[in-house]
PDB file of C-alpha atoms in Angstrom:
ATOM      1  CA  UNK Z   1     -16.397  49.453  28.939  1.00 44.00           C
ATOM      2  CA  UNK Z   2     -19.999  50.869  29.417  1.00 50.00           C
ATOM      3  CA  UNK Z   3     -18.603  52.514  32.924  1.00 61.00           C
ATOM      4  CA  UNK Z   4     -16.365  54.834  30.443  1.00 91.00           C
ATOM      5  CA  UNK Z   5     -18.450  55.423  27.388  1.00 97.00           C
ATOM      6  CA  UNK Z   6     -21.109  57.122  28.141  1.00 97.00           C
ATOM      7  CA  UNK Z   7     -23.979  57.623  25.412  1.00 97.00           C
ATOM      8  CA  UNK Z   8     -25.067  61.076  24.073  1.00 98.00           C
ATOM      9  CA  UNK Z   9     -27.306  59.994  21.141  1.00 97.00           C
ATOM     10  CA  UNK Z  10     -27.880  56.803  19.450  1.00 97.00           C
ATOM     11  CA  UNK Z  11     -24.321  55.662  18.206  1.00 97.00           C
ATOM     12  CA  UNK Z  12     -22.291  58.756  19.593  1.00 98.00           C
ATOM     13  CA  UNK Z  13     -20.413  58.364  22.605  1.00 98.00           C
ATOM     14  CA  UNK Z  14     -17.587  59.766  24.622  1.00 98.00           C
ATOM     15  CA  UNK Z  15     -15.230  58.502  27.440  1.00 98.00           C
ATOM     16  CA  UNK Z  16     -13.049  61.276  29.712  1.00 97.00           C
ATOM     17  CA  UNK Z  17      -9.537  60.201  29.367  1.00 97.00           C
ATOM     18  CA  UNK Z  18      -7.646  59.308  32.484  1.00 93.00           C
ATOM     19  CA  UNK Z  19      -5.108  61.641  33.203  1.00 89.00           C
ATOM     20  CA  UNK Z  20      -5.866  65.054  31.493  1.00 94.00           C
ATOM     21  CA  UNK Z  21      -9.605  64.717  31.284  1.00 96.00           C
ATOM     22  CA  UNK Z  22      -9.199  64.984  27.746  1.00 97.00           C
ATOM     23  CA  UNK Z  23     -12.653  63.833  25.508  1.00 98.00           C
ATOM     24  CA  UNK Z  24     -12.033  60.827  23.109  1.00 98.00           C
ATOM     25  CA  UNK Z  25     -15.617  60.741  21.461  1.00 98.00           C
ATOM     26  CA  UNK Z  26     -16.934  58.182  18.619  1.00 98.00           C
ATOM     27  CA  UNK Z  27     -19.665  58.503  15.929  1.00 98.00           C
ATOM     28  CA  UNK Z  28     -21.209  55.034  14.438  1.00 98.00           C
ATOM     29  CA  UNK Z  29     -22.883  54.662  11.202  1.00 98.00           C
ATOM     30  CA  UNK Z  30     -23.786  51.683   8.729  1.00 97.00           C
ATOM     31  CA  UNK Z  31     -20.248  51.461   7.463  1.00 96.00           C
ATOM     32  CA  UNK Z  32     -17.829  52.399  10.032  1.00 97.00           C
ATOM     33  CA  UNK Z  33     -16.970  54.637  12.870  1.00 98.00           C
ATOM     34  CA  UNK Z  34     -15.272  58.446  13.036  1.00 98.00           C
ATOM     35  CA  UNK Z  35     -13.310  58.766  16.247  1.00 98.00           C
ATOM     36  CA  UNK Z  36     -13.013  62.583  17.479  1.00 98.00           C
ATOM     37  CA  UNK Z  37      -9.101  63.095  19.024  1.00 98.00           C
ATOM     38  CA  UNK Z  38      -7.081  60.160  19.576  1.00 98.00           C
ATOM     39  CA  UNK Z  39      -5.624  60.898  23.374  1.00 98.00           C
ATOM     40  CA  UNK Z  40      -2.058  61.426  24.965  1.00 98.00           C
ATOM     41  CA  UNK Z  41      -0.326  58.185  24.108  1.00 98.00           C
ATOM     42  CA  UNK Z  42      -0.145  55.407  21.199  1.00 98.00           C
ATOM     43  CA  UNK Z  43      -1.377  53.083  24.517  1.00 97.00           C
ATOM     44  CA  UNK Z  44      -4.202  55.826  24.998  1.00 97.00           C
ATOM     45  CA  UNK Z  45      -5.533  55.358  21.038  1.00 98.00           C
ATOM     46  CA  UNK Z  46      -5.319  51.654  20.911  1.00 98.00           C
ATOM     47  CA  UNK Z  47      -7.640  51.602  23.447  1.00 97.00           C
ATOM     48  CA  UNK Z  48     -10.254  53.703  22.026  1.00 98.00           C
ATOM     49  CA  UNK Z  49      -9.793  51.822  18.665  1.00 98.00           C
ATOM     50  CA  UNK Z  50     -10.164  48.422  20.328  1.00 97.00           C
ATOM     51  CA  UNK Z  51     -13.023  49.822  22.519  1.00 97.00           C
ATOM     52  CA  UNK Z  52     -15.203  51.595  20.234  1.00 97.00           C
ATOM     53  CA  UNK Z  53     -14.631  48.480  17.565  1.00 97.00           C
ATOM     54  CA  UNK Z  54     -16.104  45.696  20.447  1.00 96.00           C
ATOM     55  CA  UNK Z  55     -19.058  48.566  20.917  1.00 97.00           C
ATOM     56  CA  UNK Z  56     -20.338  49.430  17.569  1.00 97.00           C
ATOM     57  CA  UNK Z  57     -18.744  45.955  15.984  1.00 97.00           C
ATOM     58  CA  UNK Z  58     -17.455  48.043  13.407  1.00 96.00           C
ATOM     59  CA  UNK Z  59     -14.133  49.369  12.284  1.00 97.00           C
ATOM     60  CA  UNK Z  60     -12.867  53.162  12.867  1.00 98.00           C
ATOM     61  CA  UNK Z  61     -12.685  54.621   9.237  1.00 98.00           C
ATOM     62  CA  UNK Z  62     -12.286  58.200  10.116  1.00 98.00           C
ATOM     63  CA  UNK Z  63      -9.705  60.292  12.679  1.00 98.00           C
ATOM     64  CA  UNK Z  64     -11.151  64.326  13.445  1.00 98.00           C
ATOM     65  CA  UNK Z  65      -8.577  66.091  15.169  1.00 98.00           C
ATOM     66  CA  UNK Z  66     -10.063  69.256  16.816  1.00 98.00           C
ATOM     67  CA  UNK Z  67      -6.782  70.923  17.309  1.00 98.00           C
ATOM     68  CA  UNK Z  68      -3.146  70.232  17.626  1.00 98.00           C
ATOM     69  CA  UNK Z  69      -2.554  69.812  20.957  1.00 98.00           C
ATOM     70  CA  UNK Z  70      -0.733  66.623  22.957  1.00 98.00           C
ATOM     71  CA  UNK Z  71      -3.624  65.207  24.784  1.00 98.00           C
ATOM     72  CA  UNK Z  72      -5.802  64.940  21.669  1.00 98.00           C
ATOM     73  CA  UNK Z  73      -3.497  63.894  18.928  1.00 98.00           C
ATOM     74  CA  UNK Z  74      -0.571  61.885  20.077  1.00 98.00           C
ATOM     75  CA  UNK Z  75      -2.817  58.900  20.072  1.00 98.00           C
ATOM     76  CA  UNK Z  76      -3.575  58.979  16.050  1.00 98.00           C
ATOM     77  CA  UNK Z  77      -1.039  56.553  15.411  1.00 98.00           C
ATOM     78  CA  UNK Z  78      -2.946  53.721  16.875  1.00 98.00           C
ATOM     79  CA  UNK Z  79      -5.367  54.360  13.921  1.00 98.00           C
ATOM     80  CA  UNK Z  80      -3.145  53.090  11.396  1.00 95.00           C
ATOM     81  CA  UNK Z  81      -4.966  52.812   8.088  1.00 96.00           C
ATOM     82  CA  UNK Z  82      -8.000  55.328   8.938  1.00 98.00           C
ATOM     83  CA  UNK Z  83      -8.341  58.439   6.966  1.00 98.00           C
ATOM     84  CA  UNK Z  84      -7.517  61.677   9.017  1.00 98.00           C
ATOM     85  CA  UNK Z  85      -8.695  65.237   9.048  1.00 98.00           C
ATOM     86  CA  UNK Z  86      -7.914  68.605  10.611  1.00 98.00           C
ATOM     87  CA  UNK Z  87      -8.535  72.309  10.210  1.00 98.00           C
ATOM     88  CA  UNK Z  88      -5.968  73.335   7.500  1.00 98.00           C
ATOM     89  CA  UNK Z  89      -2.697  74.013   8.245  1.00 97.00           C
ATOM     90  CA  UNK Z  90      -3.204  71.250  10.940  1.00 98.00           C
ATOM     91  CA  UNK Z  91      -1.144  68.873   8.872  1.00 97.00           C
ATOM     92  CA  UNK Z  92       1.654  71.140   8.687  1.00 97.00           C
ATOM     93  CA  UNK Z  93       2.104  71.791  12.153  1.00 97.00           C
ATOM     94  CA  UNK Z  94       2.436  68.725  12.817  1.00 97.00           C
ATOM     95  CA  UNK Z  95       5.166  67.929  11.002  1.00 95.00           C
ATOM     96  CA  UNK Z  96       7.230  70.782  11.966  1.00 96.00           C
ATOM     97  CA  UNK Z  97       6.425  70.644  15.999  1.00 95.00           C
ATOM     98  CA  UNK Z  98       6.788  66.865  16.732  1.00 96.00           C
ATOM     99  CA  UNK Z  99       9.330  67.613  19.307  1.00 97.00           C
ATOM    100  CA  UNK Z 100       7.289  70.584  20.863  1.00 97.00           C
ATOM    101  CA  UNK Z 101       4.476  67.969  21.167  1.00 97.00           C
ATOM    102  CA  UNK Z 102       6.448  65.740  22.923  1.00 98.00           C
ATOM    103  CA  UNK Z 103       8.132  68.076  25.421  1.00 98.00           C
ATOM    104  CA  UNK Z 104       4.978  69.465  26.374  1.00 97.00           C
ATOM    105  CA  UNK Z 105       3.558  66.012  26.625  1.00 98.00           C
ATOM    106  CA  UNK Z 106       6.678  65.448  29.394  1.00 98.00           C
ATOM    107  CA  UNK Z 107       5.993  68.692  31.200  1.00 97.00           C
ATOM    108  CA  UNK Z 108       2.691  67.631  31.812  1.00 96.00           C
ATOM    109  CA  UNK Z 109       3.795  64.298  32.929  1.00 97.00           C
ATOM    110  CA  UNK Z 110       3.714  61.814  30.532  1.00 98.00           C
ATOM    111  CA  UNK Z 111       6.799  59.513  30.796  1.00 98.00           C
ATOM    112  CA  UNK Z 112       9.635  60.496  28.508  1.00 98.00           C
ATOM    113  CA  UNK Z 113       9.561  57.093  26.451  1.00 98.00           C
ATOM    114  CA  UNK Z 114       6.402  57.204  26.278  1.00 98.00           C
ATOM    115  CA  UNK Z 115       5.716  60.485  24.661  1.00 98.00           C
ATOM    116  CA  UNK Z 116       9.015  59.801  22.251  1.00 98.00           C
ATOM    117  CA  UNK Z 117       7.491  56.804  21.114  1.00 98.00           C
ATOM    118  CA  UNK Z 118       4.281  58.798  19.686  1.00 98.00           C
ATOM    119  CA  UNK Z 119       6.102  61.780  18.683  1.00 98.00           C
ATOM    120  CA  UNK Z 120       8.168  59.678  16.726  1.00 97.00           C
ATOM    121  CA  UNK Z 121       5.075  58.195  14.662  1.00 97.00           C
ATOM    122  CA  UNK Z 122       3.279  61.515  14.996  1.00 97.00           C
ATOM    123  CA  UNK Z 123       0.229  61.134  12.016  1.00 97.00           C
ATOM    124  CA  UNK Z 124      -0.211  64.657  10.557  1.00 97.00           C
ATOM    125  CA  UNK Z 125      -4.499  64.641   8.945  1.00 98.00           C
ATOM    126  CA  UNK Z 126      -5.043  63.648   5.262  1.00 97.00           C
ATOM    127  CA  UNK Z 127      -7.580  65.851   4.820  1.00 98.00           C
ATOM    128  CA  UNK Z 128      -7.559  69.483   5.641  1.00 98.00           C
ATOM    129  CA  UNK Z 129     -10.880  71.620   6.679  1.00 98.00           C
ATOM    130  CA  UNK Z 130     -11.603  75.062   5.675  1.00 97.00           C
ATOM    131  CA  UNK Z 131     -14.974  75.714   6.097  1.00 97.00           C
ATOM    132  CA  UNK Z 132     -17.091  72.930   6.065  1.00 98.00           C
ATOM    133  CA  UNK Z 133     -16.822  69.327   4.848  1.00 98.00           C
ATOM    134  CA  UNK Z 134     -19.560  66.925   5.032  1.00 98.00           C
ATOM    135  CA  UNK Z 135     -18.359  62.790   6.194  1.00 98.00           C
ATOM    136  CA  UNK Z 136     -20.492  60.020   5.318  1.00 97.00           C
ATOM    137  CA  UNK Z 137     -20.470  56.858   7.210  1.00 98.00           C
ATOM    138  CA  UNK Z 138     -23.310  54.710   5.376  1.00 96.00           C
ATOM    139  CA  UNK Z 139     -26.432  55.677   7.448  1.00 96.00           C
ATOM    140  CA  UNK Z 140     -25.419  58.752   8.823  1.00 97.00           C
ATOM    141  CA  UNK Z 141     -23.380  61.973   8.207  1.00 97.00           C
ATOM    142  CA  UNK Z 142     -21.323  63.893  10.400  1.00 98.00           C
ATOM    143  CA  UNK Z 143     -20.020  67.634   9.572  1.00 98.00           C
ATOM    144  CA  UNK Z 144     -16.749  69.064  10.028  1.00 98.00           C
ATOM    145  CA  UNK Z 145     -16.594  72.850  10.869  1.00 98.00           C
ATOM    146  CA  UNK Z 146     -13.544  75.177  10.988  1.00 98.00           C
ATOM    147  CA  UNK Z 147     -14.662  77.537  13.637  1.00 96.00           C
ATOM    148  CA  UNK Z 148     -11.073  78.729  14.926  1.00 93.00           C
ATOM    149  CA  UNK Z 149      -9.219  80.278  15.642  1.00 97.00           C
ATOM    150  CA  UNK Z 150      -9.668  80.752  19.298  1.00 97.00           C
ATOM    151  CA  UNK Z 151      -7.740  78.029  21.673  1.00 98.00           C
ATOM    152  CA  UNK Z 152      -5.434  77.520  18.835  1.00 98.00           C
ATOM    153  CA  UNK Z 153      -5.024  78.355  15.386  1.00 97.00           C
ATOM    154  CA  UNK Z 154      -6.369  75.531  14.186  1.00 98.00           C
ATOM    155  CA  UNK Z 155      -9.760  74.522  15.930  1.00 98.00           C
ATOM    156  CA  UNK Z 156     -12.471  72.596  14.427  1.00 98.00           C
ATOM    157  CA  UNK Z 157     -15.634  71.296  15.529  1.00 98.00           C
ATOM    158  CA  UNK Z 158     -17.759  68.040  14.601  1.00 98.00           C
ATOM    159  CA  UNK Z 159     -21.670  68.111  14.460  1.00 98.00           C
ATOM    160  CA  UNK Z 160     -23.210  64.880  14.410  1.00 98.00           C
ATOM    161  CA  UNK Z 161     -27.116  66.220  13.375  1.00 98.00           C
ATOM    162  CA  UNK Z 162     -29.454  63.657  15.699  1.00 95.00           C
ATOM    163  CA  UNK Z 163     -32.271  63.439  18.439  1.00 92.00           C
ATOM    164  CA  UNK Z 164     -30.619  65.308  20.187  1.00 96.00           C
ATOM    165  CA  UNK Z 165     -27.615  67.311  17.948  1.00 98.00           C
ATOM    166  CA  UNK Z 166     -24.247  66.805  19.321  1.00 98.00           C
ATOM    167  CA  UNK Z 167     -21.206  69.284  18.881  1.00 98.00           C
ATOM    168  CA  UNK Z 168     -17.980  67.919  19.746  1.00 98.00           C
ATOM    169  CA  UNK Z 169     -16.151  71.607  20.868  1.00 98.00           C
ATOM    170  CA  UNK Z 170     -12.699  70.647  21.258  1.00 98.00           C
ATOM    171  CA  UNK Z 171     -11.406  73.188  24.045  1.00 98.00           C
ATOM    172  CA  UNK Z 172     -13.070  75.899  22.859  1.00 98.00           C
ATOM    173  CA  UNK Z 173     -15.568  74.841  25.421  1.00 98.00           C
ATOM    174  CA  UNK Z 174     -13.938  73.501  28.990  1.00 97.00           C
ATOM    175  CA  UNK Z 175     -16.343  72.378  31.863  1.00 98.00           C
ATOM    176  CA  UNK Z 176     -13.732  70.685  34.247  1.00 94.00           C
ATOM    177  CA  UNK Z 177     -11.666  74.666  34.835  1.00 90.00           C
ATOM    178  CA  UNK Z 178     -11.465  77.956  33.623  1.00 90.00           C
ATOM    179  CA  UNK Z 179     -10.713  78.004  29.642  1.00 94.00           C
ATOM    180  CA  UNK Z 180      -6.569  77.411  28.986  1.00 91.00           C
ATOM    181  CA  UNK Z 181      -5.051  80.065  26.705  1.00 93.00           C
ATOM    182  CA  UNK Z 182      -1.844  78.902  25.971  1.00 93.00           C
ATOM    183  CA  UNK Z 183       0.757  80.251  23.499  1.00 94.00           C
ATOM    184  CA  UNK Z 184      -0.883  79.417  20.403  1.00 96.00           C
ATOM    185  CA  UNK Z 185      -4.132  80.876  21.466  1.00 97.00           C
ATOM    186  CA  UNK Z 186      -5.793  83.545  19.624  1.00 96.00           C
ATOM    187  CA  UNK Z 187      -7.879  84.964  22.635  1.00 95.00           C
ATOM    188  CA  UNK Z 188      -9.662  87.877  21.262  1.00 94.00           C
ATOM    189  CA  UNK Z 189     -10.599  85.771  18.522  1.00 96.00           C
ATOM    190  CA  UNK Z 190     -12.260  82.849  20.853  1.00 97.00           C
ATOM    191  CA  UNK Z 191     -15.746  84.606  21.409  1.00 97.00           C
ATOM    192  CA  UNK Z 192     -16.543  84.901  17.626  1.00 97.00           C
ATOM    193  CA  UNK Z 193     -16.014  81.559  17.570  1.00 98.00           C
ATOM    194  CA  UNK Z 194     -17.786  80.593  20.410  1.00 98.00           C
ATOM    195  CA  UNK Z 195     -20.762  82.698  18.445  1.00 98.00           C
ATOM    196  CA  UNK Z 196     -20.047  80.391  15.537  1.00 98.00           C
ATOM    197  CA  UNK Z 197     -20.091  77.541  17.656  1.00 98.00           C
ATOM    198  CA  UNK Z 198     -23.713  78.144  18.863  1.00 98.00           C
ATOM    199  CA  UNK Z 199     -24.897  78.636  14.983  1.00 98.00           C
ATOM    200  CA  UNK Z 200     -23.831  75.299  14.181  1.00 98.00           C
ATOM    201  CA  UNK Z 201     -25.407  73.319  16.919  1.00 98.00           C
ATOM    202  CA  UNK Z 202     -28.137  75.629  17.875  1.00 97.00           C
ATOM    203  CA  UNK Z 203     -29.698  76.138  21.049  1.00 97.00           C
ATOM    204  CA  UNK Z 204     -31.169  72.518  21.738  1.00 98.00           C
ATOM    205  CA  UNK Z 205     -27.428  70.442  20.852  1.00 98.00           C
ATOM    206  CA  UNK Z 206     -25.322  68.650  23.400  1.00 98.00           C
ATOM    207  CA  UNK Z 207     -22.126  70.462  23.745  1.00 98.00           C
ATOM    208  CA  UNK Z 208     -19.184  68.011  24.375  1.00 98.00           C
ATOM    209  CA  UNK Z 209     -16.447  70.287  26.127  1.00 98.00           C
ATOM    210  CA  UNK Z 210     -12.703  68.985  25.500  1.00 98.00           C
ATOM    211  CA  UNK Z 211     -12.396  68.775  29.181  1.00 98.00           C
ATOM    212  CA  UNK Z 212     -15.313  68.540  31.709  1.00 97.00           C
ATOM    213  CA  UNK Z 213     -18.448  67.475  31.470  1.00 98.00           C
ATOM    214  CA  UNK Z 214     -21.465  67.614  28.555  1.00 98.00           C
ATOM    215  CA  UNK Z 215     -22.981  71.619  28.655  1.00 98.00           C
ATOM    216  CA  UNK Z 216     -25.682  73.088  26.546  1.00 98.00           C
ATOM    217  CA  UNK Z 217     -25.661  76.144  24.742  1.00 98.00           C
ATOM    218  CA  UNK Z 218     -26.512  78.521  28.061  1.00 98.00           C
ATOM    219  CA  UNK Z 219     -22.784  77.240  28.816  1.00 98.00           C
ATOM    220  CA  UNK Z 220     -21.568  77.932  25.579  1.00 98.00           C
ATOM    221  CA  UNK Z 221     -22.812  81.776  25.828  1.00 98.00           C
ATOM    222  CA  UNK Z 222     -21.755  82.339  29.805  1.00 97.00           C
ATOM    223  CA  UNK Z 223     -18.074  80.764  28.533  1.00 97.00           C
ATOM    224  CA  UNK Z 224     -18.150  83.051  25.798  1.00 97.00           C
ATOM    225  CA  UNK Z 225     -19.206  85.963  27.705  1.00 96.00           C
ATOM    226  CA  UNK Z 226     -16.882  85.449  30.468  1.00 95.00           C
ATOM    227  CA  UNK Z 227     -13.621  85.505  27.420  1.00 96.00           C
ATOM    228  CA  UNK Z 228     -14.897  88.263  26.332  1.00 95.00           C
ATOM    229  CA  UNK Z 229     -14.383  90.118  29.518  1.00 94.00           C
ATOM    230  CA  UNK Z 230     -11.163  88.825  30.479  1.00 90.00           C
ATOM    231  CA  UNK Z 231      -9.860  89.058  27.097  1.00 89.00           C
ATOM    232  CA  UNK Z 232     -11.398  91.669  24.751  1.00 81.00           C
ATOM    233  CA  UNK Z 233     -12.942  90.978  21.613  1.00 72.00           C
ATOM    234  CA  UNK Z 234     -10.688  91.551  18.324  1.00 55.00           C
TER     235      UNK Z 234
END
């Protein structure tokens, strides 16, 4: 388990998903654990429930969704029970584009029963983010930002304040290839938020891409300044 997790703070860690690189990260506190995305497959989130539970020895209380894409939210089933959260309109989505989800969970190669089976149990978030919201798990608080649009419509961010400050990005920030503007982007929208990004964390956070590897904030503003050139600024 250790050879996947790896540590970014006392009691926040991520693992790379097999597959799509996706990040599955996890927050602990005194009274439970917050998960950040959920992975590609039911299979995918069972494991990061069962894993991060055996780790911290507590349960997951809290789902963050950072946007509404396949690879990071057609695991959230496996977290029946735990209260969920997205950037508003998130929950809506959801419900309306179950069978997108699963199509483009097929076209990018996961197995057609499999990605039935979790669009058919597709968990839209209880709680909606505009803004900010602050979590509290017993010792320790985490804070939800809506910082979209930018990859999608709906993109939000998690800062978990600590020596150091950790900002899980989503895929507003990608390490592992260039930045993926799909149909749902907003693209000349994605370097304010990058800027908005940067004021949360700061210039000393961790910044845990969606895909790729950990970046600081130098990242953050070469990423941002490369979108800007190839896609304008609105």
């Amino acid at each position: 388990m250790d050879s996947v997790w790896e540590e970014l703070a006392p009691g926040v860690v991520r693992r790379r998903m097999p597959g799509w690189d996706e990040t599955v990260g996890a927050v602990a506190g005194s009274r439970g654990v917050l998960v950040v995305d959920t992975g590609a497959t039911l299979r995918d989130g069972a494991a990061v429930r069962r894993e991060v539970c055996e780790r911290f020895g507590q349960p997951v209380t809290h789902v963050v969704l950072t946007h509404p894409h396949f690879d990071h939210v057609l695991g959230t089933a496996a977290f029946a029970g735990v209260e969920v959260y997205g950037a508003v309109g998130t929950a809506e989505l959801l419900r309306r584009s179950a069978d997108a989800l699963r199509l483009d969970a097929v076209r990018h190669g996961v197995p057609a029963d499999t990605a039935a089976e979790a669009a058919d149990v597709l968990v839209s978030p209880h709680h909606e983010v505009s803004g900010e919201m602050s979590l509290s798990l017993g010792d320790r608080r985490v804070l939800l930002a809506n910082i979209g649009p930018g990859h999608t419509g709906h993109d939000l961010a998690v800062l978990v304040p600590g020596s150091p400050d950790v900002v899980f990005c989503g895929d507003l920030v990608e390490e592992s290839g260039e930045p993926q503007a799909g149909p749902d982007a907003q693209p000349a929208r994605w370097p304010e938020a990058l800027d908005r990004l940067v004021a949360l964390g700061g210039p000393d956070a961790v910044y845990v891409p969606g895909h790729g590897a950990v970046v600081d904030a130098a990242f953050v503003h070469t990423q941002r300044a490369a979108l800007a050139r190839r896609f304008g600024e609105g």
